[in-house]
Coordinates of C-alpha atoms in Angstrom, one line a residue:
M1 CA 98.5 72.5 11.7
L2 CA 98.7 68.7 10.7
N3 CA 96.2 67.2 8.6
S4 CA 97.2 63.5 8.0
I5 CA 95.2 60.2 8.2
C6 CA 96.1 56.5 8.0
L7 CA 93.6 53.8 7.3
V8 CA 93.6 50.1 6.4
G9 CA 90.4 48.5 5.2
S10 CA 88.7 47.1 2.3
L11 CA 87.9 49.1 -1.0
V12 CA 84.6 48.7 -2.2
E13 CA 82.1 50.2 -5.0
I14 CA 82.3 53.5 -6.9
D15 CA 79.7 56.1 -6.1
N16 CA 77.7 56.6 -9.3
K17 CA 76.5 60.1 -8.4
E18 CA 80.0 61.3 -7.8
P19 CA 82.5 59.4 -10.1
R20 CA 85.6 60.7 -8.2
I21 CA 84.7 58.5 -5.1
R22 CA 85.3 55.3 -3.9
Y23 CA 84.5 53.6 -0.3
L24 CA 86.7 52.1 2.3
L25 CA 85.3 49.9 4.8
V26 CA 87.0 50.1 8.0
E27 CA 86.1 47.9 11.0
R28 CA 86.0 49.4 14.4
V29 CA 88.0 47.8 17.2
Y30 CA 84.8 47.5 19.4
T31 CA 81.3 46.1 19.0
N32 CA 77.7 47.6 19.7
F33 CA 75.5 46.5 22.5
A34 CA 74.2 43.7 20.3
D35 CA 77.7 42.2 19.8
N36 CA 77.9 43.2 16.0
L37 CA 80.9 44.7 14.6
I38 CA 80.5 48.2 13.4
I39 CA 81.9 49.3 10.0
D40 CA 82.5 52.7 8.7
K41 CA 82.2 53.6 5.0
I42 CA 84.7 56.3 4.4
P43 CA 84.7 58.1 1.0
L44 CA 88.1 58.1 -0.6
C45 CA 89.0 60.8 -3.5
N46 CA 92.1 60.6 -5.7
W47 CA 93.2 64.0 -6.6
N48 CA 96.9 63.7 -6.2
K49 CA 99.0 63.4 -9.4
E50 CA 101.3 60.6 -8.1
V51 CA 98.4 58.1 -7.6
K52 CA 96.3 59.5 -10.4
G53 CA 93.4 57.0 -10.8
E54 CA 95.0 54.2 -8.8
I55 CA 92.0 53.7 -6.3
F56 CA 90.0 53.0 -9.3
T57 CA 92.4 49.9 -10.5
F58 CA 91.9 47.8 -7.5
K59 CA 89.0 45.1 -7.5
N60 CA 86.1 45.4 -4.6
N61 CA 87.0 44.1 -1.4
S62 CA 90.9 44.6 -2.1
L63 CA 92.6 45.1 1.4
V64 CA 94.5 48.3 1.2
A65 CA 96.6 50.9 3.3
V66 CA 95.6 54.5 2.6
R67 CA 97.6 57.6 3.6
G68 CA 96.2 60.9 2.8
R69 CA 94.6 64.1 4.1
I70 CA 91.2 65.0 5.1
E71 CA 89.2 67.6 2.9
T72 CA 85.5 68.5 2.2
L73 CA 83.9 68.0 -1.2
N74 CA 80.2 69.2 -1.3
N75 CA 79.9 69.7 2.4
N76 CA 80.9 66.2 3.0
V77 CA 84.3 65.1 4.5
V78 CA 86.4 62.9 2.0
I79 CA 89.9 61.4 2.4
V80 CA 92.2 62.6 -0.4
V81 CA 94.5 59.7 -1.1
E82 CA 98.2 60.5 -1.3
T83 CA 99.8 57.0 -1.1
I84 CA 97.8 53.6 -1.4
T85 CA 99.3 50.0 -0.7
Y86 CA 97.8 46.9 -1.9
L87 CA 97.6 44.3 1.0
G88 CA 95.7 41.7 -0.8
L89 CA 92.0 40.4 -1.3
K90 CA 89.6 40.3 1.6
Y91 CA 87.3 37.2 1.6

């Protein structure tokens, strides 16, 4: 089986209830019926030793590329970050 995911999006706030979680905002390629962009808020977790704490060093609205795997944490789906690449700031 293969459990791999690649995402590009904007890093946003840290979850105060779960300090190991940060969110990635990813825009969908299509709009809804009202012509509004749909943005998914995807939780990221950082358990890999190679990138230990790295997702917490970037500023809010940093544009990043993330490669990782899907896992469950407290009955919720999270992306465990394996590599992260800084692409710039999103304004």
